[in-house]
Amino acid sequence: MTMTAFDLSPFWDLSPHSRRWLSYAIYLYLFAGDITQKGYEKKRSKLIRAYIPHAGGNLATSDPPHTPYLCSDMHTTTRVSIWYPDKYIYVHTEAVQAVLARHVERKVAVPMPSKRRSLVVQTSMDAYTPPDSSSGSEEEAGPGDDMSGMEHWMSRPSQLGPVHLGSTSSSSSSTQSGGSGNAGRLADSLAHSHISHLAHTHLGHTHLGQSHHQQSHLSQSHYGKTLLPLYLVFLTGVPVSSRVSAKIQQLVNTLKQPRRPPLREFFVDDFDELLEVQQPDPNQPRPEGAEMMPVRGEALGVVTNWPPSLEAALQRWGTISPKAPCLTSLDTAGKPLYVLTYGKLWSRSIKLAYNILHKLGSKQEPMVRPGDRVALVFPNNDPVAFMVAFYGCLLAEVVPVPIEVPLSRKDAGSQQIGFLLGSCGVTVALTSDACHKGLPKSATGEIPQFKGWPKLLWFVTESKHLSKPPRDWFPHIKDANNDTAYIEYKTCKDGSVLGVTVTRIALLTHCQALTQSCSYTEAETIVNVLDFKKDVGLWHGILTSVMNMMHVISVPYSLMKVNPLSWIQKVCQYKGSISSCDAFLNVFQTKGLRAEVICPCASSPEALTVAIRRPVEDSSQPPGRGVLSMQGLSYGVVRVDTEERLSVLTVQDVGTVTPGGLVCVVKPEGVPQLCQTDEIGELCVCSIATGTSYYGLTGMTKNTFEVYPVGSSGGLISEYAFVRTGLLGFIGPGGLVFITGKMDGLIMVSGRRHNADDIVATALAVEPMKFVYRGRIAVFSVTVLRDERIVVVAEQRPDSTEEDSFQWMSRVLQAIDSIHGVGVFCLALVPANTLPKTPLGGIHLSEIKQLYLEGGLHPCNVLMCPHTCVTNLPKPRQKQPEIGPASVMVGNLVSGKRIAQASGRDLGKLRPNPSLKYTQTFSSSLTCLQLHKRAERVAALLIERGGLQEGDHVALVYPPGIDLIAAFYGCLYAGCVPITVRPPHPQNISTTLPTVKMIVEVSHSACVMTTAVICKLLRSKEAMATVDIRNWPPVLDTDDLPKKKPPAFYKPTNPDGLAYLDFSVSTTGMLAGVQMSHNAVGAFCRSVKLQCELYPSREVAICLDPYCGLGFVLWCLCSVYSGHQSILIPPVELESNPALWLLAVSQLRVRDTFCSYSVMELCTKGLGLQTEALKARGLDLSRVRACVVVAEERPRMSLTHSFSKLFKDLGLHPRSVSTAFGCRVNLAICLQGTSGPDPTTVYVDMRALRHDRVRLVERGSPHSLPLMESGKILPGVRIIIANPETKGPLGDSHLGEIWVHSAHNGSGYYSGYGEEVLQSDHFNSRLSFGDTQTVWARTGYLGFLRRTELTDANGERHDALFVVGALEEAMELRGMRYHPIDIETSVIRAHKSIMECAVFPWTNLLVVVVELEGSEQEALDLVPMVTKAVLEEHYLIVGVVVVTDIGVIPINSRGEKQRMHLRDGFLQDQLDPIYVAYNM
């Protein structure tokens, strides 16, 4: 049927109706299918061919065509802020266009997120699934006119250079990605590849200015700068010509754009937690009018033929006019399916009432008695069955509770509906036969109990299933009283469901008020397209219609989707009345529709109908209208603005107060005090025709249904209680009611009120046809950092490209910021038809918010803007001027603080090595005599075949085992300097062999010793393709040793001479060689022997890499020095057999064992479910007295506690697990010994640490950080805490750099290029005041000392050392010092799918890299979760979030993260990330 066939002239009266249905109907007609602009214009011209806008007349009077902002008429329960199509959407588009046009000239290049190609494909049109038939509802709004003429406020990709090229494709593959399980070997193999590459590229700063380059390193300490010049290239020579670096520079430039100044109400991030009182803006508008007076509606007239109750009305019409049509239901084709007459409604209701009361349960114990509640579960396409069931309940005097049909056990909000049914005591559910068959059923055919629902008896209401009542049975028809008539459910903002009780007298009075307002008469026809189970659809289509014997044409929503104009056809066919809005008027005015008959209304579940505009015959009275300032509304003040302004809101009245009602406006928060006349508040109603309570919730009922407003003097304005409506608005001239929003849609940001519907309207006005799928968009707020933040979630059309979606999101952010004056925290786009739906197909706001908070939204595009909207960060720390030594000493004395220094017990005089007994391993064993003889043969090999001289360097490339020890001592016998090197991995030779070659070259090794197997590997084709071995020094195979002894043993003449070189990769990614003298080796072994009581009778199990640090000392040196039995379990073996280490400890009855964090983590994760099986195999750890974790970082308390707790049932005592701490300058500073107090744990204020201060707090205090002692200070070791900048000593309440003085300190770094003097400060530092004579070594780690109440072996109070983090890794952000491990701990807790994470700074931006454990579809869920977690716990804004595969974050052999390697891999675009988000 075409529009020309419509005859709208019979429309003499229009009843109230929801606007959004009408907007959506026109929208579906205009935009059905993938319509082009030309097709749209054709449909539009066909639809309004005869419509010619004119300056005069009613339309122009009520709505001038130049409204600067969106029209905002009010409807039943919600407010529609945008109309489709024609001038209202066009006018709002003009406003948005004007706003965005201001930013065209800026050409701000916002970095576009990078997404892996697989993720793009999965969210493309190919992966799109057709929408469900139930999608769409009255909550949906469709897009409007195409905005092809809108200019871009941002530069197009062609103007952004190479940044956007291939940004949606995967990055270049990297050897670091893939999660191969070899992450421990990965870090050590990266150093050479990075250095050799950067040596040629460190000058290529093409995109990053020199100022930024220098600025990024200003925060680094002198310690970090003066490491090996060869490796300074590694630190500062990161090439920034990559795509990632250019995007970061774009982000930095964007953040430099001027933005709103921060609010004054910042809070001081200090110990006292001072919160400044919020200072209101002195320029904010304030109400100036007089106190408003309550407005009373017209008196409710008394009509003689009005029935005394609704049941009496049904009885009257059912007996007097049984053949009069009551309700006509339509099928999906729009044809009448069934006509229910008043006679049939009366007879069927009686029959159902009898069965409810007498056929459920037994005669002695009926299931349902009068006053009980029963659920009404009927589909939206069966109004006949619902109407019969509703009136059957009224006649039976039971209370109906209409709810939606649960389509599945996982329906959004279904659980909350179940809670309502349970609280109402519902045990019976009435439903139709078709609905009962369609409910989900179990294998036995029974309807399962839905989640959260009580156990229900499902009762089918069709007449064929009912018993005929006896002739003498007749329902008792009573006059309306205060008994509950029905309970209507209401979904709150947080998703909870409440039941609003409506009494029978309120029900009847409400029907009378609607009849009087709308001038309803008998035999009229109503076309109803609303939900007939609740709200306006129920009040008009089910209740008021029966009181007046009206005929209702019920149009199901399924028909609306097929034929949007079907309900208009029924209006013309049945000459009925409709509900409409101004947008509808614009289209159909030329067809006979008059403006004065449109009747918008305002209502809520609690107050029912609050106000309604009456249909008038006099067209000279235009409706009330106001152009209001958005800024004034955000402060709750009514300010009339000019139409030329962009940030204005056009509102129209919703009529006057309903008959018999009294309405006032009170302040939304606090005491219900009357507002001033120009102040926005919540409407309250005093009337008989309102709800009476929330069922079963006495407290909430009192706050909502028993409100007593007071005047400015404090006196009550009425002795009767008022009901809060949940509607925001004001009373205009002539008693007209204006609605500006809903309490549920109110978002309070920084003290200003914003309406979610207004923000939705603005977002939809930015090219709605192109991006937002069927207008499905949700706006809500979340609490972040003590304020509300706005989140926008929308479904994007499946044919949208990545670039177009990003451009649209950028425009939306700009439009909302300019028009509403508020920033958006997060804007997320999800695939079409994926948001949770209400039963009618609309979006379920509370479920969407819950998914967002849980990280389960699975968006396909995310844009975070924390820099824009988070303006209440704590005050940045101001650097204090330097102070001199005198004031420092005086300050310490005055405050009662001691200088932070401590020392271990006396080492005693060094003695010659005792008699050596034996050393043993698993695969092979060796006594000391055998080791001695084998070392002699190795020395002979070096002298004869190698031709080496005294002092030559020899690289030992051996797998873990005895060959390594024999080769080491053979070098010492020959007077050579050994360097232990980890052999290349056969499966990863291309990345591990360059590290071996680099160490050989840097150490100036004159010879390489190895086994025959490794020698063959070095000469393989794979190795030759990576490194040319012909340039190497001679390679000696020690599998075939000469049988003769060397001519003489080398005895060092200088105890301070070089014994060996210790090469390793530090936590900061630095590969450095430390010189260890003979004197230091002897002192080291004696110190460890005394601390751990390592005597010849002891057994020590070592699960460490025996190539560097304490692992090498324990395996190769201490075992020979102390003569105890050493058992080496290579950590690489645990990858295939995690229980190997613990089984060895148990079988050999080991008392002391050493491991790394990577070993402990592998056992914790790999053996977590096998403890019972291990116990059955006889695993017993009760003999272990010391399980020491060797690390170069802060102790990981959570891991050590998990390990202790997991293996506690296997006999492991918790106090036996401890940590050791060493670094480059001293390989072991602290180590938990066998005697002495247990490790100490303290809780410090994390905020104080950011200011380099130590403040102890109680466990569980806010911002508390647990720290565990790093072990007891070794004998012969002195420690002092010094200021890393001034080099002055600090008190024990300050965080500073750990300096160490010990006989086993390293002698210095070795580079082989004569540049060791540049690093002498690390090994030969002196305090600037105090004890200026002692020579200290700077560890490069921050920590503090704390004197405890415990006593050590000497009876003195124990001084505990607590390591906080590496000085070079500490990040200077906002004037405060942050440690990566603290931020990483918060990030890992943010989402269950985060396996591991690492953080690092770049150009003053915080970069967070997370490893995703799960589907790539969850990658974008992590971005808002990570951003929020860091903001909440650390007051930092994350600049970049990188989501990668598992195993990308490099770690060294000790399980420590290599953040600098990760940073370089990211900047060189080598991580192959799943998603990279650049937060605005």
XYZ file of N, CA and C in Angstrom, residues 17-156:
420
model
N 0.995 8.243 23.449
C 1.718 7.116 22.859
C 3.219 7.356 22.993
N 3.960 6.304 22.891
C 5.416 6.431 22.953
C 5.964 6.977 21.655
N 6.872 7.953 21.733
C 7.414 8.556 20.517
C 8.378 7.647 19.788
N 9.120 6.913 20.526
C 10.191 6.173 19.849
C 9.651 5.148 18.878
N 8.503 4.571 19.158
C 7.896 3.645 18.201
C 7.635 4.347 16.876
N 7.131 5.553 16.944
C 6.798 6.264 15.717
C 8.054 6.630 14.943
N 9.069 7.099 15.678
C 10.332 7.403 15.015
C 10.889 6.171 14.326
N 10.825 5.063 15.063
C 11.382 3.838 14.507
C 10.575 3.344 13.308
N 9.256 3.533 13.344
C 8.432 3.096 12.213
C 8.808 3.852 10.946
N 8.941 5.152 11.069
C 9.319 5.949 9.887
C 10.734 5.610 9.455
N 11.586 5.417 10.440
C 12.972 5.062 10.121
C 13.051 3.756 9.330
N 12.288 2.743 9.769
C 12.320 1.466 9.062
C 11.806 1.608 7.633
N 10.807 2.427 7.479
C 10.280 2.600 6.117
C 11.303 3.307 5.234
N 11.934 4.322 5.783
C 12.868 5.096 4.956
C 14.171 4.349 4.718
N 14.637 3.605 5.699
C 15.985 3.057 5.611
C 16.000 1.537 5.542
N 14.892 0.931 5.136
C 14.865 -0.525 5.019
C 15.884 -0.965 3.975
N 16.727 -1.921 4.327
C 17.740 -2.411 3.389
C 18.936 -1.474 3.325
N 19.918 -1.846 2.534
C 21.109 -1.021 2.361
C 20.794 0.083 1.356
N 20.181 1.111 1.842
C 19.679 2.159 0.962
C 20.789 3.147 0.648
N 20.882 3.572 -0.582
C 21.836 4.593 -0.989
C 21.234 5.965 -0.741
N 22.068 6.984 -0.917
C 21.566 8.337 -0.725
C 20.460 8.656 -1.737
N 20.674 8.204 -2.979
C 19.668 8.460 -4.008
C 18.367 7.740 -3.673
N 18.482 6.493 -3.212
C 17.277 5.759 -2.853
C 16.568 6.375 -1.661
N 17.369 6.872 -0.733
C 16.769 7.529 0.421
C 15.973 8.760 -0.009
N 16.571 9.573 -0.870
C 15.871 10.772 -1.317
C 14.582 10.409 -2.053
N 14.632 9.320 -2.822
C 13.442 8.908 -3.563
C 12.330 8.500 -2.613
N 12.668 7.696 -1.605
C 11.665 7.283 -0.634
C 11.138 8.481 0.146
N 12.047 9.347 0.497
C 11.645 10.505 1.296
C 10.698 11.405 0.512
N 11.031 11.665 -0.746
C 10.150 12.529 -1.543
C 8.792 11.868 -1.774
N 8.796 10.532 -1.920
C 7.529 9.829 -2.098
C 6.679 9.909 -0.845
N 7.351 9.891 0.298
C 6.634 9.884 1.556
C 6.035 11.246 1.877
N 6.736 12.306 1.545
C 6.253 13.650 1.902
C 6.136 14.514 0.650
N 5.640 13.897 -0.433
C 5.586 14.587 -1.717
C 4.796 15.892 -1.621
N 3.695 15.848 -0.897
C 2.831 17.027 -0.856
C 3.177 17.970 0.286
N 4.207 17.607 1.049
C 4.506 18.435 2.207
C 5.408 19.597 1.803
N 4.968 20.827 2.079
C 5.762 22.010 1.770
C 5.895 22.808 3.053
N 7.108 22.953 3.590
C 7.256 23.731 4.829
C 6.817 25.169 4.620
N 6.192 25.743 5.634
C 5.774 27.134 5.538
C 6.153 27.842 6.821
N 6.311 29.138 6.717
C 6.775 29.915 7.862
C 5.701 30.075 8.905
N 4.470 30.163 8.469
C 3.392 30.362 9.430
C 2.727 29.073 9.788
N 1.646 29.169 10.496
C 0.878 27.979 10.850
C 1.324 27.377 12.155
N 0.637 26.291 12.461
C 0.867 25.657 13.752
C 2.252 25.063 13.875
N 2.707 24.426 12.822
C 3.993 23.744 12.901
C 5.105 24.725 13.136
N 5.067 25.818 12.356
C 6.131 26.794 12.526
C 6.070 27.444 13.895
N 4.862 27.553 14.415
C 4.742 28.179 15.730
C 5.309 27.281 16.816
N 5.001 26.007 16.709
C 5.456 25.104 17.763
C 6.894 24.703 17.600
N 7.388 24.569 16.393
C 8.753 24.104 16.158
C 9.345 24.841 14.977
N 9.975 25.953 15.164
C 10.624 26.645 14.046
C 11.668 25.755 13.422
N 11.902 25.921 12.134
C 12.801 25.011 11.431
C 14.264 25.242 11.723
N 14.617 26.207 12.552
C 16.033 26.478 12.783
C 16.431 26.200 14.222
N 15.814 25.179 14.819
C 16.195 24.832 16.173
C 17.666 24.440 16.184
N 18.480 25.117 16.962
C 19.911 24.877 16.874
C 20.330 23.532 17.403
N 19.495 22.907 18.166
C 19.916 21.620 18.730
C 18.758 20.658 18.618
N 18.935 19.512 19.191
C 17.953 18.442 19.057
C 16.655 18.785 19.770
N 15.564 18.286 19.208
C 14.255 18.413 19.854
C 14.139 17.326 20.902
N 13.444 17.604 21.958
C 13.437 16.648 23.062
C 12.080 16.534 23.710
N 11.078 16.181 22.926
C 9.752 15.982 23.508
C 9.767 14.810 24.463
N 8.790 14.819 25.355
C 8.742 13.779 26.362
C 7.681 12.757 26.020
N 7.969 11.507 26.358
C 6.978 10.460 26.106
C 6.694 9.737 27.408
N 6.281 8.507 27.305
C 5.715 7.835 28.476
C 6.721 7.665 29.603
N 7.755 6.897 29.358
C 8.697 6.645 30.440
C 10.079 7.148 30.128
N 10.386 7.388 28.889
C 11.709 7.878 28.551
C 11.586 9.061 27.619
N 12.689 9.735 27.448
C 12.690 10.914 26.609
C 13.485 10.620 25.353
N 12.946 10.965 24.228
C 13.629 10.744 22.961
C 14.360 12.023 22.599
N 15.649 11.936 22.424
C 16.445 13.127 22.201
C 16.755 13.364 20.740
N 16.286 12.533 19.845
C 16.594 12.709 18.429
C 15.471 12.090 17.618
N 15.137 12.737 16.528
C 14.000 12.268 15.733
C 14.447 11.846 14.356
N 13.742 10.907 13.778
C 14.053 10.403 12.450
C 12.829 10.523 11.576
N 12.889 10.957 10.336
C 14.038 11.637 9.745
C 13.776 13.121 9.706
N 13.939 13.717 8.537
C 13.556 15.070 8.184
C 14.258 16.080 9.049
N 13.600 17.172 9.383
C 14.338 18.334 9.832
C 14.943 18.168 11.227
N 14.327 17.305 12.100
C 14.841 17.234 13.455
C 16.223 16.603 13.484
N 16.390 15.494 12.814
C 17.725 14.920 12.712
C 18.629 15.809 11.892
N 18.067 16.481 10.919
C 18.879 17.351 10.070
C 19.370 18.552 10.864
N 18.482 19.102 11.658
C 18.880 20.252 12.470
C 19.976 19.845 13.450
N 19.797 18.702 14.097
C 20.834 18.262 15.040
C 22.126 17.952 14.313
N 22.036 17.415 13.131
C 23.235 17.167 12.339
C 23.959 18.470 12.047
N 23.203 19.515 11.769
C 23.836 20.807 11.524
C 24.614 21.262 12.749
N 24.043 21.064 13.918
C 24.750 21.451 15.138
C 26.052 20.681 15.286
N 25.981 19.367 15.062
C 27.189 18.555 15.161
C 28.185 18.937 14.084
N 27.687 19.191 12.875
C 28.577 19.616 11.797
C 29.289 20.908 12.160
N 28.552 21.838 12.721
C 29.161 23.114 13.062
C 30.242 22.948 14.117
N 29.987 22.044 15.056
C 30.993 21.797 16.091
C 32.248 21.186 15.496
N 32.052 20.162 14.658
C 33.210 19.469 14.105
C 33.940 20.303 13.081
N 33.228 21.211 12.422
C 33.879 22.044 11.417
C 34.938 22.945 12.037
N 34.777 23.255 13.306
C 35.768 24.112 13.968
C 37.126 23.451 14.056
N 37.116 22.125 14.034
C 38.365 21.388 14.241
C 38.967 20.884 12.945
N 38.395 21.266 11.822
C 38.925 20.783 10.549
C 40.316 21.337 10.309
N 40.495 22.618 10.650
C 41.775 23.244 10.354
C 42.889 22.772 11.257
N 42.542 22.146 12.382
C 43.594 21.686 13.283
C 44.403 20.546 12.682
N 43.731 19.670 11.977
C 44.362 18.498 11.359
C 45.147 17.696 12.405
N 44.482 17.396 13.499
C 45.121 16.614 14.551
C 45.231 15.163 14.099
N 46.437 14.657 14.064
C 46.652 13.283 13.608
C 46.596 12.352 14.811
N 45.444 11.802 15.085
C 45.286 10.870 16.196
C 45.764 9.495 15.743
N 46.633 8.858 16.518
C 47.138 7.548 16.091
C 46.041 6.503 16.097
N 45.931 5.790 15.010
C 44.905 4.756 14.881
C 45.406 3.466 15.510
N 44.562 2.766 16.250
C 45.004 1.513 16.857
C 45.473 0.515 15.809
N 46.441 -0.310 16.209
C 46.937 -1.370 15.336
C 46.259 -2.671 15.728
N 45.819 -3.405 14.735
C 45.087 -4.644 14.993
C 45.630 -5.729 14.084
N 45.788 -6.920 14.628
C 46.256 -8.050 13.841
C 45.228 -8.399 12.770
N 45.700 -8.805 11.614
C 44.814 -9.046 10.485
C 43.751 -10.084 10.812
N 44.119 -11.110 11.577
C 43.130 -12.148 11.901
C 41.983 -11.568 12.698
N 42.293 -10.579 13.542
C 41.240 -9.953 14.341
C 40.345 -9.106 13.465
N 40.915 -8.483 12.450
C 40.114 -7.668 11.538
C 39.170 -8.546 10.727
N 39.686 -9.676 10.259
C 38.871 -10.562 9.432
C 37.708 -11.114 10.231
N 37.972 -11.458 11.491
C 36.921 -12.075 12.294
C 35.790 -11.111 12.595
N 36.071 -9.813 12.543
C 35.021 -8.843 12.837
C 34.504 -8.183 11.573
N 34.800 -8.752 10.440
C 34.387 -8.146 9.187
C 33.006 -8.646 8.792
N 32.605 -8.267 7.603
C 31.287 -8.637 7.096
C 31.167 -10.146 6.909
N 32.308 -10.786 6.635
C 32.245 -12.233 6.389
C 31.832 -12.978 7.649
N 32.227 -12.449 8.807
C 31.909 -13.129 10.059
C 30.611 -12.666 10.672
N 29.883 -11.840 9.979
C 28.641 -11.276 10.518
C 27.529 -12.313 10.487
N 26.809 -12.383 11.590
C 25.659 -13.284 11.659
C 24.390 -12.463 11.594
N 23.385 -12.928 10.864
C 22.141 -12.154 10.748
C 21.520 -11.932 12.106
N 20.832 -10.821 12.289
C 20.227 -10.534 13.585
C 19.105 -11.497 13.889
N 18.909 -11.665 15.194
C 17.825 -12.533 15.661
C 16.482 -11.878 15.343
N 15.506 -12.705 15.173
C 14.186 -12.181 14.819
C 13.599 -11.327 15.907
N 14.111 -11.473 17.113
C 13.548 -10.698 18.219
C 14.287 -9.395 18.439
N 15.279 -9.088 17.599
C 16.075 -7.889 17.831
C 15.248 -6.660 17.519
N 15.655 -5.576 18.173
C 14.950 -4.312 17.991
C 13.806 -4.206 18.951
N 13.515 -3.005 19.349
C 12.424 -2.788 20.286
C 12.092 -1.332 20.328
N 11.228 -1.015 21.253
C 10.908 0.387 21.445
C 12.113 1.136 21.981
N 13.104 0.432 22.486
C 14.281 1.107 22.985
C 15.254 1.449 21.869
N 15.015 0.955 20.665
C 15.936 1.185 19.583
C 15.569 2.451 18.832
N 16.571 3.049 18.248
C 16.355 4.185 17.366
C 17.240 3.996 16.165
N 16.760 4.293 15.005
C 17.534 4.089 13.805
C 18.262 5.327 13.385
N 19.172 5.195 12.459
C 19.925 6.344 11.986
C 19.071 7.261 11.129
N 19.570 8.431 10.939
C 18.842 9.427 10.178
C 19.508 9.735 8.875
N 19.472 10.994 8.476
C 19.992 11.386 7.182
C 21.468 11.088 7.073
N 21.892 10.824 5.886
C 23.306 10.623 5.624
C 24.034 11.941 5.797
N 25.197 11.885 6.359
C 25.963 13.093 6.610
C 27.161 13.143 5.681
N 26.905 12.859 4.426
C 28.006 12.840 3.470
C 28.660 14.185 3.308
N 27.945 15.260 3.621
C 28.520 16.581 3.474
C 29.379 17.012 4.634
N 29.404 16.219 5.706
C 30.186 16.637 6.867
C 31.678 16.559 6.577
N 32.384 17.590 6.883
C 33.821 17.579 6.678
C 34.487 16.872 7.843
N 35.612 16.257 7.553
C 36.341 15.549 8.608
C 37.056 16.560 9.481
N 36.931 16.389 10.753
C 37.665 17.264 11.662
C 39.094 16.788 11.858
N 39.331 15.562 11.405
C 40.689 15.029 11.502
C 41.251 14.855 10.109
N 42.570 14.760 10.036
C 43.220 14.549 8.748
C 42.915 13.160 8.244
N 42.796 13.068 6.966
C 42.571 11.761 6.360
C 43.868 10.966 6.389
